[in-house]
mmCIF file of C-alpha atoms (C1' of nucleotides) in Angstrom:
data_model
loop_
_atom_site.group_PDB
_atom_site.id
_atom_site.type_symbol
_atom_site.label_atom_id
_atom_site.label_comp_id
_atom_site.label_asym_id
_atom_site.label_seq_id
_atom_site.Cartn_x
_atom_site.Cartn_y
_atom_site.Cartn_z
ATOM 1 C CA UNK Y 1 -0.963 24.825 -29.115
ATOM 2 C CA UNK Y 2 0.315 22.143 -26.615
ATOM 3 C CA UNK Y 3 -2.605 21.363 -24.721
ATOM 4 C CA UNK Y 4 -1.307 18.850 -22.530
ATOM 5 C CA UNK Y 5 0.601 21.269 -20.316
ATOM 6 C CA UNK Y 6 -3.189 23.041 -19.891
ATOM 7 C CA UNK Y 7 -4.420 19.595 -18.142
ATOM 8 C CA UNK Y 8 -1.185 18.371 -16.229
ATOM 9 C CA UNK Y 9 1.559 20.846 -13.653
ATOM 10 C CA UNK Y 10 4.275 19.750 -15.668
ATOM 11 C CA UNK Y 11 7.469 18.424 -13.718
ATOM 12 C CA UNK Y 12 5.527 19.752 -10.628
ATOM 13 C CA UNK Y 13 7.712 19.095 -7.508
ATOM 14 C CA UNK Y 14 4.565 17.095 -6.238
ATOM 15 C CA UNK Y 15 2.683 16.575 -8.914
ATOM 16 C CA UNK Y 16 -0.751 15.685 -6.940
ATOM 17 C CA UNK Y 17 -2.617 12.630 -8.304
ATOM 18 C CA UNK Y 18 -5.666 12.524 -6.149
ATOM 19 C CA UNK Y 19 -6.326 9.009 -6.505
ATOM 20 C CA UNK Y 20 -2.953 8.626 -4.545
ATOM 21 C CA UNK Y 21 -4.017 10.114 -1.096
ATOM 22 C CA UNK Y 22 -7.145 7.977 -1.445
ATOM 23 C CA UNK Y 23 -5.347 5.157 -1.599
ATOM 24 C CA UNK Y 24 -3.717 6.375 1.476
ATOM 25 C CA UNK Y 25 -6.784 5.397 3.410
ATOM 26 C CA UNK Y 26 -6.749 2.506 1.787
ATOM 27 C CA UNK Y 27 -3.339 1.302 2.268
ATOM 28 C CA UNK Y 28 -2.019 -1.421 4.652
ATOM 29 C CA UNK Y 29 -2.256 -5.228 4.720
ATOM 30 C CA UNK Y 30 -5.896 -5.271 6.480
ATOM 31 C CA UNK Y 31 -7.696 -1.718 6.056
ATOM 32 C CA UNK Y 32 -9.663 -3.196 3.026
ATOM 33 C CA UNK Y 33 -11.021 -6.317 4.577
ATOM 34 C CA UNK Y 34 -11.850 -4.000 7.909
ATOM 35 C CA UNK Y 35 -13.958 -1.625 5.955
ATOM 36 C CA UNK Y 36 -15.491 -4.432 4.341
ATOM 37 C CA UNK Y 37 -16.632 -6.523 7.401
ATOM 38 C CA UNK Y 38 -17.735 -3.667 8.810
ATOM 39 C CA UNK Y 39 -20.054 -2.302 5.876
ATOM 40 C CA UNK Y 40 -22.913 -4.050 6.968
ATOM 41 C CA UNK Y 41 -22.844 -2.870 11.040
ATOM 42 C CA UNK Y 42 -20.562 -3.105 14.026
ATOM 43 C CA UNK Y 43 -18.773 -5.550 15.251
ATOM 44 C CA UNK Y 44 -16.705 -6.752 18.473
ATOM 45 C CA UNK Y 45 -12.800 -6.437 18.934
ATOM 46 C CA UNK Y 46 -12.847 -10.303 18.984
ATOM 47 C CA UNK Y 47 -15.744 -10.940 16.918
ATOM 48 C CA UNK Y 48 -13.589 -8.740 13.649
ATOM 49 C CA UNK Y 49 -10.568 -10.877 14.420
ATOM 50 C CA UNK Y 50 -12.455 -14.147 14.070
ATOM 51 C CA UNK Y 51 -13.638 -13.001 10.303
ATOM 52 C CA UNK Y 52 -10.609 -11.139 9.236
ATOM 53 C CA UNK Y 53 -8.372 -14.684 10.286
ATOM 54 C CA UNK Y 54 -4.557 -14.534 10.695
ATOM 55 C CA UNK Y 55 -4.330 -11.314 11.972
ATOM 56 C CA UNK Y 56 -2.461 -10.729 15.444
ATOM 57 C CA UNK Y 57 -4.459 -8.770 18.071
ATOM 58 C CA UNK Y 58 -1.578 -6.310 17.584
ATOM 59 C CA UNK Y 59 -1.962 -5.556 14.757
ATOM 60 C CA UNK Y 60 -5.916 -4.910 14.595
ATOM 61 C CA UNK Y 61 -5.354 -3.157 17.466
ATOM 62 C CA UNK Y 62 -2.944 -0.748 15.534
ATOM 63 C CA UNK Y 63 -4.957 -0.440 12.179
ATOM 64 C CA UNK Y 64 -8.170 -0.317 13.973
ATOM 65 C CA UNK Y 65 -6.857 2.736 15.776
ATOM 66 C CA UNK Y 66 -5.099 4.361 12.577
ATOM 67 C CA UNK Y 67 -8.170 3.909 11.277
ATOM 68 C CA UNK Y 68 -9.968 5.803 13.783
ATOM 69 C CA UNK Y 69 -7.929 8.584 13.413
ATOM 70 C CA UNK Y 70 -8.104 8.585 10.053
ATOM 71 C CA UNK Y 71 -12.034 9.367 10.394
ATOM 72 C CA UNK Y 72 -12.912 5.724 8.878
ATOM 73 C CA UNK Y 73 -14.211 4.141 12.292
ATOM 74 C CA UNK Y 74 -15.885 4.702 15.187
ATOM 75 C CA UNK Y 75 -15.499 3.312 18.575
ATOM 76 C CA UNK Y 76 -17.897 2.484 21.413
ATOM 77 C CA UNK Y 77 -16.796 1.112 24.920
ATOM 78 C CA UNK Y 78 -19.724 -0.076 26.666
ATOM 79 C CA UNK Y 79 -17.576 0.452 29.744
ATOM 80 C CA UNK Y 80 -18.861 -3.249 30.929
ATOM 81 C CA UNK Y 81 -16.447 -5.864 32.867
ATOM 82 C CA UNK Y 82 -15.610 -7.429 31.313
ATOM 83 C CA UNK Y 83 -15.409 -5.425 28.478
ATOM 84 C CA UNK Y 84 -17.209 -4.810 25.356
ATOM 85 C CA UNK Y 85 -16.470 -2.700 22.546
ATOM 86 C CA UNK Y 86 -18.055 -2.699 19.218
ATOM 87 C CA UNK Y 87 -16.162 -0.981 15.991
ATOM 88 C CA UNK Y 88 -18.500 0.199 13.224
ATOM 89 C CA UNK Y 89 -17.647 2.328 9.857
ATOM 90 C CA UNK Y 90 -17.984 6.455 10.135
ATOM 91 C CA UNK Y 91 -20.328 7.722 7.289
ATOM 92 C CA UNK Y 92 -16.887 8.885 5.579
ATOM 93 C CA UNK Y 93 -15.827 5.277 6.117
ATOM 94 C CA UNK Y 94 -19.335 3.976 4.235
ATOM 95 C CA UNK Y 95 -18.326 6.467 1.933
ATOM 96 C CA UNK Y 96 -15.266 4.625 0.060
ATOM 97 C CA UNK Y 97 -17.961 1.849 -1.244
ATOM 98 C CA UNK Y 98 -17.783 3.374 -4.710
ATOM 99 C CA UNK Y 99 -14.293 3.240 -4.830
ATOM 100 C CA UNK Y 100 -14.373 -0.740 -2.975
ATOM 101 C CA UNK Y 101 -16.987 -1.333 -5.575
ATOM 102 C CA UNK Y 102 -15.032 -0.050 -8.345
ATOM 103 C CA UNK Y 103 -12.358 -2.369 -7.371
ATOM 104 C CA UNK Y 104 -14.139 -5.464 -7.314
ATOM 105 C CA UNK Y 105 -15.946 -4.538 -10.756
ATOM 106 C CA UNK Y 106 -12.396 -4.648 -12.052
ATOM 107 C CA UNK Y 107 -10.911 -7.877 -10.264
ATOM 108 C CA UNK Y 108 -14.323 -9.729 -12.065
ATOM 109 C CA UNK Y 109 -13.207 -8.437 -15.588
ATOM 110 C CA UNK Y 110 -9.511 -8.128 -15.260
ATOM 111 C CA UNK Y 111 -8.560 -10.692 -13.070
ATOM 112 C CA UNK Y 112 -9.449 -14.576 -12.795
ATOM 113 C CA UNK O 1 -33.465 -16.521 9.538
ATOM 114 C CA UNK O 2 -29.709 -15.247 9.173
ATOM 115 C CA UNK O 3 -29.503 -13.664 5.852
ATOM 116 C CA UNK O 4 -25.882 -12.190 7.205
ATOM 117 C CA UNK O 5 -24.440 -15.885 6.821
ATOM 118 C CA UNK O 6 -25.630 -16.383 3.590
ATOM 119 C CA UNK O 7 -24.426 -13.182 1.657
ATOM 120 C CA UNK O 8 -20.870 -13.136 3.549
ATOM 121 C CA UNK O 9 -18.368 -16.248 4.388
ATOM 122 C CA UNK O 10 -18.456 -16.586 7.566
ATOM 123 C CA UNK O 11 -14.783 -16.672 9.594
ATOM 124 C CA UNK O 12 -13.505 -17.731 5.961
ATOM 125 C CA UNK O 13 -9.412 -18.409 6.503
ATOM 126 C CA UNK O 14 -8.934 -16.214 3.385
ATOM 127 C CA UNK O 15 -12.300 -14.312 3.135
ATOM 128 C CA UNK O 16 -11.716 -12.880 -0.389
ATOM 129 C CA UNK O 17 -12.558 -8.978 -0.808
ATOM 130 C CA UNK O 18 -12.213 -8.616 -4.523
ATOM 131 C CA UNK O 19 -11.179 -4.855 -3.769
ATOM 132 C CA UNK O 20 -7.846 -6.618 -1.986
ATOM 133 C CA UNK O 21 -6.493 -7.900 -5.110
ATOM 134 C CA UNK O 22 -7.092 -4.780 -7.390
ATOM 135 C CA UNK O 23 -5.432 -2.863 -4.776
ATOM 136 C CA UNK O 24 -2.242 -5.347 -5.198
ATOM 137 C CA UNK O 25 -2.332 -3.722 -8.433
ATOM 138 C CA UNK O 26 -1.972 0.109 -6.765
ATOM 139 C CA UNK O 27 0.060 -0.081 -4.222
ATOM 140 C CA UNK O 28 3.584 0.835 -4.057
ATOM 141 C CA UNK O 29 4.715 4.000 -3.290
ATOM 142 C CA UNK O 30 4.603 5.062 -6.965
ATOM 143 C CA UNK O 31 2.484 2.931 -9.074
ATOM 144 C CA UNK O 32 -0.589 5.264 -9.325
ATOM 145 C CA UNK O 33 1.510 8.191 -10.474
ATOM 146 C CA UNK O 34 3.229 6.125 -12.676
ATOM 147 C CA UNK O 35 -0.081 5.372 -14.111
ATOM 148 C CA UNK O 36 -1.114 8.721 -13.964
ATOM 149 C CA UNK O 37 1.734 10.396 -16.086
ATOM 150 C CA UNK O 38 1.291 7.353 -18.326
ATOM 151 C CA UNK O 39 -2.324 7.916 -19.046
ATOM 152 C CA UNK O 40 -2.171 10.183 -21.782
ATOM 153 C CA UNK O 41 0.591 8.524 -23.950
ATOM 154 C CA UNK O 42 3.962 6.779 -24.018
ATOM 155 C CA UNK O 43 6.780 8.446 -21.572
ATOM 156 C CA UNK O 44 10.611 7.929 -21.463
ATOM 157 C CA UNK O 45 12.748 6.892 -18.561
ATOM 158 C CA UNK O 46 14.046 9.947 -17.900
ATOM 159 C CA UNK O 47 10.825 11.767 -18.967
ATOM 160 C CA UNK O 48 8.677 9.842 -16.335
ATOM 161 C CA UNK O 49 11.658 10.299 -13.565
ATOM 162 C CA UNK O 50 10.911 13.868 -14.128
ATOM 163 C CA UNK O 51 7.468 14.203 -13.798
ATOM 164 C CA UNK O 52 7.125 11.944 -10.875
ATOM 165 C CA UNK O 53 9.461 14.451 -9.260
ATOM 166 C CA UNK O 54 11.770 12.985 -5.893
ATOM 167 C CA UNK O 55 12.255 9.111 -7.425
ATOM 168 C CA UNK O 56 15.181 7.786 -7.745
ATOM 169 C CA UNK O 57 16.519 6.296 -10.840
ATOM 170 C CA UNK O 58 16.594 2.660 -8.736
ATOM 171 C CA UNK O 59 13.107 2.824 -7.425
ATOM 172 C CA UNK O 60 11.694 4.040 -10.881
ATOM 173 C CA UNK O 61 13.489 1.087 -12.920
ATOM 174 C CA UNK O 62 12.103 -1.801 -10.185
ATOM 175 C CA UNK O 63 8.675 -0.173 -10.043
ATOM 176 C CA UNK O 64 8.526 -0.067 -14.107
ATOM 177 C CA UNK O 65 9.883 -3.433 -14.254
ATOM 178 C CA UNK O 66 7.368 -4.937 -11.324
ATOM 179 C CA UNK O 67 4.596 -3.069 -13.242
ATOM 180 C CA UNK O 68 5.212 -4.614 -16.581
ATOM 181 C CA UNK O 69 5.392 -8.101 -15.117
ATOM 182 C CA UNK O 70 1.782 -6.927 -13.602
ATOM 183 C CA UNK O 71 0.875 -6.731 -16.848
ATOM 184 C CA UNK O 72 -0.082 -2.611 -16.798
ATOM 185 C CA UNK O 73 2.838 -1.239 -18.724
ATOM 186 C CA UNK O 74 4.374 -1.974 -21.716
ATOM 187 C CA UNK O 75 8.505 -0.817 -22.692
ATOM 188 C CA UNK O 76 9.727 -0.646 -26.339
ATOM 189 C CA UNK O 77 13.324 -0.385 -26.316
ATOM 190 C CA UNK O 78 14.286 1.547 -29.444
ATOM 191 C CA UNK O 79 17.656 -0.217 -29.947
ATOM 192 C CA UNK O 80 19.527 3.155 -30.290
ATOM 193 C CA UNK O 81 22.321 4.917 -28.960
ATOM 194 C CA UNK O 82 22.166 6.588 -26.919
ATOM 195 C CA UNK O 83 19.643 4.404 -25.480
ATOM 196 C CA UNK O 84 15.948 5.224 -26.247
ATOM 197 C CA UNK O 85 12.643 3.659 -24.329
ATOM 198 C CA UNK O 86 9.219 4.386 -23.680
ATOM 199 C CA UNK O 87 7.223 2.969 -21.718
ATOM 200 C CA UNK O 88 3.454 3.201 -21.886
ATOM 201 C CA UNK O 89 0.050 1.712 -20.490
ATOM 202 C CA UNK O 90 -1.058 -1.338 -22.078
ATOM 203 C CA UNK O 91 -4.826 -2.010 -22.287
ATOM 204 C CA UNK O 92 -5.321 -3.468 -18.617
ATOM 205 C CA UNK O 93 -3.170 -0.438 -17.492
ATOM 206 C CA UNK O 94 -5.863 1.452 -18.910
ATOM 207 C CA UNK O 95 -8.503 -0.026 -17.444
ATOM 208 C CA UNK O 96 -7.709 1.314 -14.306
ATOM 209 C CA UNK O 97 -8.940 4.366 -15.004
ATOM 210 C CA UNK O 98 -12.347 4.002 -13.520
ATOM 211 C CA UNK O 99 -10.859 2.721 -10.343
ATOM 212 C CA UNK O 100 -8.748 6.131 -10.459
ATOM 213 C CA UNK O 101 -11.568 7.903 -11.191
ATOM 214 C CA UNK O 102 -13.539 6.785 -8.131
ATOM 215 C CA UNK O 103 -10.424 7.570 -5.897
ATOM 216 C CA UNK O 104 -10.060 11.323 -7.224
ATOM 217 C CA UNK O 105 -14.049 11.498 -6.704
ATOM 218 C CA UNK O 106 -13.768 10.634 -3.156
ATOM 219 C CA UNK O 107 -10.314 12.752 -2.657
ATOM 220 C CA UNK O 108 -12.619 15.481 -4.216
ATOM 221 C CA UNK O 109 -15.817 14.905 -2.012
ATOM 222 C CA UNK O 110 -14.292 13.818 1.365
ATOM 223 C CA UNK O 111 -10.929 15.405 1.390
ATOM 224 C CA UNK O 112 -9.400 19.000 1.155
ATOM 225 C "C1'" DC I 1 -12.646 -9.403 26.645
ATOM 226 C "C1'" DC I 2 -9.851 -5.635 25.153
ATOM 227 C "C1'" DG I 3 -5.520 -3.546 24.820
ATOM 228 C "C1'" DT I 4 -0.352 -2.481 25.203
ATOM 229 C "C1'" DA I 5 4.875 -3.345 25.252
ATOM 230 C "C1'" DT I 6 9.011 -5.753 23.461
ATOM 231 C "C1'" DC I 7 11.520 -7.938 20.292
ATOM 232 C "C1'" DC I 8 12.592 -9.454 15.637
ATOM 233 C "C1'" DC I 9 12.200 -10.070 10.663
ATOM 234 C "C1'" DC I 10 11.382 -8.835 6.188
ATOM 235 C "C1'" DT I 11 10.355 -5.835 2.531
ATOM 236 C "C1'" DT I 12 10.638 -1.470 0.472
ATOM 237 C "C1'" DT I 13 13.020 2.649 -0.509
ATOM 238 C "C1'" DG I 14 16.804 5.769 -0.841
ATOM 239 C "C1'" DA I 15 22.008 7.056 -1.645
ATOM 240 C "C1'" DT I 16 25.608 6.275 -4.259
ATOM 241 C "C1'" DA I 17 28.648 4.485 -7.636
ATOM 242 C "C1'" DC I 18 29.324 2.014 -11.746
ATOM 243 C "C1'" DT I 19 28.316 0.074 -16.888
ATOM 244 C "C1'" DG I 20 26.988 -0.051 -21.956
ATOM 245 C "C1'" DC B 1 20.172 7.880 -21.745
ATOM 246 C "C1'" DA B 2 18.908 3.706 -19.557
ATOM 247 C "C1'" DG B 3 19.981 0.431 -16.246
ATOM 248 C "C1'" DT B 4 22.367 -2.481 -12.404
ATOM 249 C "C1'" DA B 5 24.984 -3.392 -7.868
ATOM 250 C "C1'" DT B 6 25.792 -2.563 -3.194
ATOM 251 C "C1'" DC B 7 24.851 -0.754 1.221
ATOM 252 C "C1'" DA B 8 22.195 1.389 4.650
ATOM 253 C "C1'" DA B 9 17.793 3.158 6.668
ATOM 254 C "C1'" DA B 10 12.851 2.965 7.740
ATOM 255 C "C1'" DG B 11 8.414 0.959 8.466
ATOM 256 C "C1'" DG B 12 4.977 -2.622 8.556
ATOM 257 C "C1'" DG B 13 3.681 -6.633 10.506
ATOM 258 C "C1'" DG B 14 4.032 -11.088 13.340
ATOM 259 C "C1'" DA B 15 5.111 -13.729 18.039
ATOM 260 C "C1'" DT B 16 4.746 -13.434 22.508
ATOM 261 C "C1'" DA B 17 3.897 -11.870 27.111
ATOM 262 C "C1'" DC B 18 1.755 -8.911 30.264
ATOM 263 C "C1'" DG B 19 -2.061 -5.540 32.280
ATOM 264 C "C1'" DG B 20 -6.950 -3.688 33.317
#
DNA sequence: CCGTATCCCCTTTGATACTG
DNA sequence: CAGTATCAAAGGGGATACGG
């Protein structure tokens, strides 16, 4: 009895991996560092771009608000001049540090 | 005192997230199903094409080749003809598998 | 301080045709 | 069957300038 067709569609048109549409979240040049400056609280626009270095306000502006609408971040304007709004992690944001910490466990043993 | 300062570099040029450089290892449009299909056992070219459904024959060979030089997979070319060769997961290929596992918990838990 | 609009480059991917 | 070459298309990201 084959047994492997019982665990895996075979030649399914889209054969769905689910670890691929996690990494979907996970995906682009800054979304990792983001998530993990912001795992310990908010931060400022400004204050983000001053830890996550060469970015381009552009671009955090664009992966900060793909990011929102992916359901990873939250944003708060303090509606203050001039103005101040902080960025902080969504509990399904907080909720990829298993999968972050799974990542680092295996750049200690795998990489260096 | 400011514990913050002490656990985290602070505005670090290259403020290394371990998680960054694992995920240099997934990403690529196709290099988690690759590893995926690969996971049970060796695959051939053709094979693979087929289960990883719309690929192209291009796409697959640079991916597989960028993948081996990665160090994940591993080709044995049969010498026959017509041609013959499987590729398959070496062990740091492998050892992704709790880092896939933690992906298709979350897709489980905070998707669908 | 926070954000957007334009322009440009570079990389990745796909389509297609060809080889051993 | 396995792989390469060439060309074209698409998207991400940076530089810069401007607006509220």
């Amino acid at each position: 009895m084959d047994t492997e067709t019982l665990t895996k569609p075979v030649a399914a048109g889209r054969s769905d991996c689910p670890a691929e549409r996690t990494l979907e979240f996970l995906s682009g040049k800054w979304r990792p560092m983001v998530i993990y400056w912001l795992m310990d609280g908010a931060l400022r626009f400004n204050e983000l771009q001053r830890r996550l270095g060469p970015i381009t306000h552009r671009t955090l502006s664009k992966t900060l608000k793909e990011m929102e609408g992916a359901g990873l971040v939250m944003r708060k304007d303090y509606g203050e001049i001039p103005p101040r709004v902080e960025y902080s992690l969504t509990e399904k944001g907080r909720s990829l540090q298993p999968v972050l910490q799974a990542m680092e466990e295996w750049s200690r043993t795998h990489l260096d």
